[in-house]
Coordinates of C-alpha atoms and ligand atoms in Angstrom, one line a residue:
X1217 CA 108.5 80.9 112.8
X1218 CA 111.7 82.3 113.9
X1219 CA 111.4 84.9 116.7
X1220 CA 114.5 86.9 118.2
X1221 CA 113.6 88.7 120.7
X1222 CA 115.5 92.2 121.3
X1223 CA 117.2 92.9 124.1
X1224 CA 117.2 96.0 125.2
X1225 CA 113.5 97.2 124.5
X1226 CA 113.2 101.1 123.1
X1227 CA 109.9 101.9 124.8
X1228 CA 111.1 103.9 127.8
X1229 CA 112.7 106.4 125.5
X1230 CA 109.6 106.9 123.5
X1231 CA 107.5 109.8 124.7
X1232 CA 103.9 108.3 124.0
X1233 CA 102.6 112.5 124.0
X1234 CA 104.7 113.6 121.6
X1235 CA 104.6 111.3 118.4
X1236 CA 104.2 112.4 114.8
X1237 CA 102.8 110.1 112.4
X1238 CA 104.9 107.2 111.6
X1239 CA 108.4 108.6 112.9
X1240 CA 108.6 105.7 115.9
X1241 CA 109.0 102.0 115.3
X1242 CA 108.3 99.0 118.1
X1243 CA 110.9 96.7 119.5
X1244 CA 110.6 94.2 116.9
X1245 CA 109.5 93.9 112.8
X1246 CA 108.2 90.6 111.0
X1247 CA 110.3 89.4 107.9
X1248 CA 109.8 86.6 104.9
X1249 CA 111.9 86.2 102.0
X1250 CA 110.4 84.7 98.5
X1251 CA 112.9 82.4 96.7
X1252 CA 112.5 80.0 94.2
X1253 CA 109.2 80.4 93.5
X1254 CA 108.5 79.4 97.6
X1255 CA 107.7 81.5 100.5
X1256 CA 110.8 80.5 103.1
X1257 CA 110.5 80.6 107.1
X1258 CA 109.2 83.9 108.3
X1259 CA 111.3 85.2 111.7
X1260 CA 110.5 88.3 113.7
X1261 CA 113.2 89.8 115.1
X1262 CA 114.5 93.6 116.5
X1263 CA 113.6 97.1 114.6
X1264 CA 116.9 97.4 112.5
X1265 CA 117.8 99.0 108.7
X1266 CA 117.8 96.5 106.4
X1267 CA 120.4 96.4 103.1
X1268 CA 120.0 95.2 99.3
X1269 CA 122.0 95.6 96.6
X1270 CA 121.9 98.4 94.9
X1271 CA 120.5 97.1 91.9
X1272 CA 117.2 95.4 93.8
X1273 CA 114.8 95.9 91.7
X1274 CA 112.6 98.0 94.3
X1275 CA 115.2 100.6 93.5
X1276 CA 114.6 101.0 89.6
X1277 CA 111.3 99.4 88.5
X1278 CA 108.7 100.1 92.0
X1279 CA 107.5 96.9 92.4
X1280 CA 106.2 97.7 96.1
X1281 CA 102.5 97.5 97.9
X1282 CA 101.7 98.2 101.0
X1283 CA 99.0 98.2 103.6
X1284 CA 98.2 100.1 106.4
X1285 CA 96.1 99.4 109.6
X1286 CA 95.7 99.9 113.1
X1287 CA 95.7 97.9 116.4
X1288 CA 93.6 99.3 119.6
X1289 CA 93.9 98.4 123.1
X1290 CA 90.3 98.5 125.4
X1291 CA 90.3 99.0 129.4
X1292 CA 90.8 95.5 129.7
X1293 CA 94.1 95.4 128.0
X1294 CA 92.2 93.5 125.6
X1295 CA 94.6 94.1 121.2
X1296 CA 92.0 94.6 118.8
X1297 CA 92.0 94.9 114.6
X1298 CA 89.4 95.9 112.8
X1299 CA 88.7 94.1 109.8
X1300 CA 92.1 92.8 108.8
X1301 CA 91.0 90.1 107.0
X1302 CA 90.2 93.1 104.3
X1303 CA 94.1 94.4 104.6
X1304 CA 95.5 90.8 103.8
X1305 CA 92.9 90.7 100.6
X1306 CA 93.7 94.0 99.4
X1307 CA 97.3 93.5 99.5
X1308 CA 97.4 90.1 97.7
X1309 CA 95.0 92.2 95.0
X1310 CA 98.1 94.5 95.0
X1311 CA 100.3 92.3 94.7
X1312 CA 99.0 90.0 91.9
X1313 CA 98.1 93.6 89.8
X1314 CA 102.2 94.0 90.3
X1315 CA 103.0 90.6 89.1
X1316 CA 104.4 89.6 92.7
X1317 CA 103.4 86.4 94.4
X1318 CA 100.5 86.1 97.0
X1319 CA 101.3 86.3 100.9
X1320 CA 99.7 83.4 102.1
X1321 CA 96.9 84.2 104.6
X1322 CA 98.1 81.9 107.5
X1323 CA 101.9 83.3 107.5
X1324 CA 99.9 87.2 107.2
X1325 CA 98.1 86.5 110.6
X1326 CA 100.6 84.2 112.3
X1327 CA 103.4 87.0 111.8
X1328 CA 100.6 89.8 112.4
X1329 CA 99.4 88.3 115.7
X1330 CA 102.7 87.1 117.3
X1331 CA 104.2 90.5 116.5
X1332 CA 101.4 92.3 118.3
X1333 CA 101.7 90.0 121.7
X1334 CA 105.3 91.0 121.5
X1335 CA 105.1 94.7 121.1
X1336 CA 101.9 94.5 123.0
X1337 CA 103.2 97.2 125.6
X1338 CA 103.4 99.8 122.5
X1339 CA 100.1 99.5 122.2
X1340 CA 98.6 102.7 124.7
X1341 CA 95.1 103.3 126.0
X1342 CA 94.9 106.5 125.8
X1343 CA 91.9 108.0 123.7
X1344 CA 92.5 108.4 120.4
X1345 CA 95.9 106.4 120.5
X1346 CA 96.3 103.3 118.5
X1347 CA 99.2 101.1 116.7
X1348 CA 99.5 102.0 113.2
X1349 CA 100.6 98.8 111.5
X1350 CA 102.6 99.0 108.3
X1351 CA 102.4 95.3 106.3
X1352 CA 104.4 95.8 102.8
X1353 CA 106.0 93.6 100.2
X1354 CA 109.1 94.7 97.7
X1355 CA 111.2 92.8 94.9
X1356 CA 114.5 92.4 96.0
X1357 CA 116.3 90.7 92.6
X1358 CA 119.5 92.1 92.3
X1359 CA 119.6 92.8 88.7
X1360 CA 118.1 96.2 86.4
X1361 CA 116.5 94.7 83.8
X1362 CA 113.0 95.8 83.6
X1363 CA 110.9 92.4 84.4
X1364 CA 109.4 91.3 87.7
X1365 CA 111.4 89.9 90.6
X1366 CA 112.4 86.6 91.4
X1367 CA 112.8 87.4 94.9
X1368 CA 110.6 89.6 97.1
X1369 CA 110.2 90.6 100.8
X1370 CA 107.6 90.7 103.0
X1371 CA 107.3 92.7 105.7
X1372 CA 105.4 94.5 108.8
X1373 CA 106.7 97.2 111.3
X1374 CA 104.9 99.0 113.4
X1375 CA 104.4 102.7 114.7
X1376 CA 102.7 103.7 117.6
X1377 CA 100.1 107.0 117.1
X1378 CA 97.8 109.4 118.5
X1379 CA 94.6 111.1 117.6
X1380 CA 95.7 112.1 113.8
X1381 CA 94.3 115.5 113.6
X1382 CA 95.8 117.3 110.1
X1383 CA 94.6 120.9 110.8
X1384 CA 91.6 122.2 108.8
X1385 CA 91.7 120.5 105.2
X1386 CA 90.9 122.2 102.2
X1387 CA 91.4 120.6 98.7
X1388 CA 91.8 121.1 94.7
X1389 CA 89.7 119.5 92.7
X1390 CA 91.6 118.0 89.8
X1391 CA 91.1 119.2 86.5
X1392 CA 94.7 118.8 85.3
X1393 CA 96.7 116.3 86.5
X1394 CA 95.8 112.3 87.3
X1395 CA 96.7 110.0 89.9
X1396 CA 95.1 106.8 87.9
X1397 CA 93.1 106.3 85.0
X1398 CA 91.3 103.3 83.8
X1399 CA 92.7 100.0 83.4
X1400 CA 95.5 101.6 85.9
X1401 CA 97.0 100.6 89.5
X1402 CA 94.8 102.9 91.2
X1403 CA 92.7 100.2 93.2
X1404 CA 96.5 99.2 94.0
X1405 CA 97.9 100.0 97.7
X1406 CA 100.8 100.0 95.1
X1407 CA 104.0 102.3 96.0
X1408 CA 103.9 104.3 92.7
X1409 CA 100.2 105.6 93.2
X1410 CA 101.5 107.9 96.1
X1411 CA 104.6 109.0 94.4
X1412 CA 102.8 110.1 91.5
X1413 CA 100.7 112.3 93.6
X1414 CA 103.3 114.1 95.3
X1415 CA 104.1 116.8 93.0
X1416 CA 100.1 118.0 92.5
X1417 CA 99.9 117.9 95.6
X1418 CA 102.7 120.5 96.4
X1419 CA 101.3 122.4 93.7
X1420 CA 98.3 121.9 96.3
X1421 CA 99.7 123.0 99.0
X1422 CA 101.6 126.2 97.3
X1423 CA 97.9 128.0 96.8
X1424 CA 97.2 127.5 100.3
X1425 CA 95.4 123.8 100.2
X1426 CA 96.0 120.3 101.7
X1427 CA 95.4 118.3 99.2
X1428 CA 94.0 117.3 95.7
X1429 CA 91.0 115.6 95.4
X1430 CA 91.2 113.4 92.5
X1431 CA 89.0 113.3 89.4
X1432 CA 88.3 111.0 86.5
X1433 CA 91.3 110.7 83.9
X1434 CA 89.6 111.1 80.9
X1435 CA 87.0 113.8 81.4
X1436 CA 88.0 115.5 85.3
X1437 CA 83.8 115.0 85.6
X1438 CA 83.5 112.7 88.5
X1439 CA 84.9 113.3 91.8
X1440 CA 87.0 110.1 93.3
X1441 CA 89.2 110.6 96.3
X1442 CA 91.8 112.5 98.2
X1443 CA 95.2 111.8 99.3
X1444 CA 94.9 108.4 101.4
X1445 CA 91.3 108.8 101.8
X1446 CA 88.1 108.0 99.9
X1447 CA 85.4 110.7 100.0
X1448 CA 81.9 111.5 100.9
X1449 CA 79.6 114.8 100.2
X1450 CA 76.7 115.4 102.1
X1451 CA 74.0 117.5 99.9
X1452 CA 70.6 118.0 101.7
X1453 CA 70.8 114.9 104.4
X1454 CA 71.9 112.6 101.4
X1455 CA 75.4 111.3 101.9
X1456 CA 77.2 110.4 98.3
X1457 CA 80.0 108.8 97.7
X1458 CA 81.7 107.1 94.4
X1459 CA 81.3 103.6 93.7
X1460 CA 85.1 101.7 93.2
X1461 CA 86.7 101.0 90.0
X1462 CA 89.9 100.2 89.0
X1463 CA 91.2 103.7 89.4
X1464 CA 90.0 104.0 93.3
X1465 CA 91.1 102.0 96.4
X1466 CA 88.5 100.2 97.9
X1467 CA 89.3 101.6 101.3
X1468 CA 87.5 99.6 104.5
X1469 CA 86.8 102.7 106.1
X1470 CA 84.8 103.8 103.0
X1471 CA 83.0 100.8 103.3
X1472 CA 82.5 100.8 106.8
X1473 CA 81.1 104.2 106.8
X1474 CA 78.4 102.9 103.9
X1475 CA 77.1 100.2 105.9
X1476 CA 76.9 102.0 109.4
X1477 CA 75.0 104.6 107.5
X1478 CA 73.1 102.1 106.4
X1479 CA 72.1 100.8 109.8
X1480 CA 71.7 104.3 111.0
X1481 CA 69.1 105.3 108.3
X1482 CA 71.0 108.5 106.9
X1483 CA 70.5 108.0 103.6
X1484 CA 73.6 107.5 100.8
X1485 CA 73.9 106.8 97.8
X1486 CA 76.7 105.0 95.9
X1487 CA 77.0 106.7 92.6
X1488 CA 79.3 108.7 90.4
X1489 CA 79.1 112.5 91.9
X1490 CA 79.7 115.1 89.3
X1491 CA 81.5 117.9 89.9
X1492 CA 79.0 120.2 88.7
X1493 CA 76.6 118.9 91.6
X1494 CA 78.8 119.8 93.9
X1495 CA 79.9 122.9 92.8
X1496 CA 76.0 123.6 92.2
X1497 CA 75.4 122.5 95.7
X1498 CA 78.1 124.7 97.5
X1499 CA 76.5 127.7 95.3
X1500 CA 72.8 127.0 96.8
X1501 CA 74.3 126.1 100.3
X1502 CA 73.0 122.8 100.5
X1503 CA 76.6 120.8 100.3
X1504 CA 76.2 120.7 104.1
X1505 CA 79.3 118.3 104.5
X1506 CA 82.6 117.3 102.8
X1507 CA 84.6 114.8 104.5
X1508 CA 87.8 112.2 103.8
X1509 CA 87.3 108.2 105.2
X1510 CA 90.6 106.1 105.6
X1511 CA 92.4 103.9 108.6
X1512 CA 95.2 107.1 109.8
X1513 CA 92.1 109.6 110.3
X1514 CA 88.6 107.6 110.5
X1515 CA 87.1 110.5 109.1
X1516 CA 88.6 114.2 108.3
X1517 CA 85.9 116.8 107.7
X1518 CA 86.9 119.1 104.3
X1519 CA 86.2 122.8 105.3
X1520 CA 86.5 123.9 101.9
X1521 CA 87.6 123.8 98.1
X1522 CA 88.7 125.3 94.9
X1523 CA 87.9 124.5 91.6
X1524 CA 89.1 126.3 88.6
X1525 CA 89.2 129.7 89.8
X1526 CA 86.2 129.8 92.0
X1527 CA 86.8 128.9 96.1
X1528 CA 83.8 127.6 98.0
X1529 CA 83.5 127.4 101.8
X1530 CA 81.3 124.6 103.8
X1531 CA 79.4 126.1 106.9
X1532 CA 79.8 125.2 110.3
X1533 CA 77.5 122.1 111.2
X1534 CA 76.4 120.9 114.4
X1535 CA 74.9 117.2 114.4
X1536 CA 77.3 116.7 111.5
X1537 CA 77.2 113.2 110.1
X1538 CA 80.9 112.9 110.6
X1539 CA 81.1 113.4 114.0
X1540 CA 78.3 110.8 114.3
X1541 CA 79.7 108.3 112.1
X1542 CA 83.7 108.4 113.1
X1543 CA 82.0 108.6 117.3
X1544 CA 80.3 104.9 116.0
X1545 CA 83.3 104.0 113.9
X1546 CA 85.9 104.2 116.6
X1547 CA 83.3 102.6 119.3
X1548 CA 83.3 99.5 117.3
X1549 CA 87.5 99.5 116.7
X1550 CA 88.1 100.1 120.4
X1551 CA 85.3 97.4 121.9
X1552 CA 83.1 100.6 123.3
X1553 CA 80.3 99.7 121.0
X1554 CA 78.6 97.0 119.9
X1555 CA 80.0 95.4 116.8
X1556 CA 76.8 94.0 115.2
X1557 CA 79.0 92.9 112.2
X1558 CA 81.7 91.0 113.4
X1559 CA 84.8 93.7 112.0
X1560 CA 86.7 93.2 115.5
X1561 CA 89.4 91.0 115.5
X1562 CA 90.8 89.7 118.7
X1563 CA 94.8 89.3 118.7
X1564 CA 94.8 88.7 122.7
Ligands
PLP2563 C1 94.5 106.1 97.9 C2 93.8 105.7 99.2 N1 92.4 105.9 99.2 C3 91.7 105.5 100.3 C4 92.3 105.0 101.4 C5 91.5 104.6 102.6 O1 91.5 103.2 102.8 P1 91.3 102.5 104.2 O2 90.0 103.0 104.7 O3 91.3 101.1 103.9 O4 92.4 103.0 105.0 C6 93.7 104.9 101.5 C7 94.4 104.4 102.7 O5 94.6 103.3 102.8 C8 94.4 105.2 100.3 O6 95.8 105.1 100.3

């Protein structure tokens, strides 16, 4: 691998107190072009724009996935993943559901890891601060006809973050519009997906909400997910949560969250959950908890929703299972806890 280092580093203008989500970009970005069929030499080299043609095909037909994860430092100065070998799965099965070639697994970790060491002072110890890593792939053919590329990028930059705290989130539940249906791109980390939900979501956000969470296509029955996050309801002391499909993303945190529920016997159950039950459940006051699961957040608790024309309002909860399970979560991912699984991943 090529690797160019910069030479004049950014970090000293970077004031680590004041970020907002994804604005700031490390010293350096990983880079490999597809052509002819073959993966060529991957390079790292300085944070700079990058220019296509502008009739790449990125431009007119999406063909784009993504990933996102997150890189911890310990008291040791110790770089920590958790679980990437999930993130370079689930882009690869975004990829091939966009007709675009695999990226193979060594070049994923070679360019991962030797981009961390580098931008390894980026990485802050400060609670709650981590290094949001952004691996995505693009076609790049210059030509608009509408047929998959023939060349395509690979990439990862990198954005140092805080404690992501969005305010109090409230959401809609969908009874109009989709963001996937069956037999769909929604299990995709696939550009298009987030696009798509833009405009509901400002409709969202004009009433006074954060975000829509998602139903079923065909019948707006089952609840799915929310924004960049799966979800999770907690009726009595059961915790529910949907089961994946091709119209969810199989998010890590979501599965995370299962099996460290699991192992600290608070009972959940994997199954579609019905609107009605939770409507029901907010009526009789025993939806005790709402809460979003994904890599920005861990876990955001839901104070509230709306659906049709009626607006429900969770209680206040002390020993609230989210506060237990994102405390355990973010133990394991920062090497405070013990990681009985094996999800760390030590760059260095
Ligand atoms: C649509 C969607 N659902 C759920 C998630 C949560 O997935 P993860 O826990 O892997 O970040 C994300 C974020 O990646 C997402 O974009």
């Amino acid at each position: 691998m090529k690797i160019t280092k910069t030479k004049q580093s950014k970090i000293d203008s970077i004031d680590f107190n004041n970020l907002s989500f994804g604005k700031v970009f490390t010293d350096h970005m990983f880079e490999c072009d597809y052509i002819d069929g073959e993966w060529q030499e991957p390079e790292i080299r300085p944070y700079q724009p990058i220019s296509f043609d502008p009739s790449s095909k990125i431009f007119h037909y999406g063909q784009a996935v993504f990933e996102g994860m997150k890189a911890y430092k310990d008291e040791n100065d110790a770089i920590w993943l958790f679980r990437p070998d999930q993130n370079q799965e689930r882009i690869n099965k975004s990829a091939i559901r966009l007709d675009m070639p695999p990226f193979p697994k060594e070049l994923f970790f070679e360019g991962l890891t030797e981009l961390l060491k580098l931008d390894s002072d980026w990485i802050q110890k400060t609670e709650g601060s981590s290094l949001y890593i952004r691996p995505f792939m693009i076609g790049t053919e210059d030509c608009v006809s509408a047929s998959p590329s023939n060349r395509y990028k690979f990439m990862i930059i990198c954005s140092p973050v805080q404690a992501y705290y969005s305010g109090e989130v409230r959401v809609v539940f969908a009874d109009e519009y989709s963001r996937s249906a069956n037999g769909g791109i929604g299990f995709a980390k696939a550009a298009g997906n987030y696009a798509g939900a833009f405009y509901p979501t400002s409709l969202a956000i004009k009433k006074g909400y954060q975000q829509v969470l998602w139903t079923d296509a065909s019948t707006h029955e089952f609840l799915e997910e929310a924004g960049t996050m799966n979800v999770f309801f907690r009726v009595n002391d059961t915790l529910l949560t949907a089961p994946t499909s091709d119209r969810i993303l199989d998010g890590i945190t979501r599965k995370s969250l299962i099996q460290l529920a699991k192992d600290n016997n608070i009972p959940i159950e994997v199954r579609p959950v019905r609107v009605s039950e939770i409507v029901q459940a907010a009526k009789e006051g025993t939806l005790k908890e709402m809460f979003g699961a994904g890599t920005a957040a861990v876990i955001n608790p839901i104070k509230g929703f709306a659906h049709q024309d009626e607006e429900f309002e969770l209680p206040e909860i002390s020993n609230s299972y989210a506060s237990f399970l994102k405390a355990k979560m973010v133990g394991i991912q920062t090497n405070k806890e013990e990681d009985k699984h094996g999800w760390r991943y030590r760059v260095k």
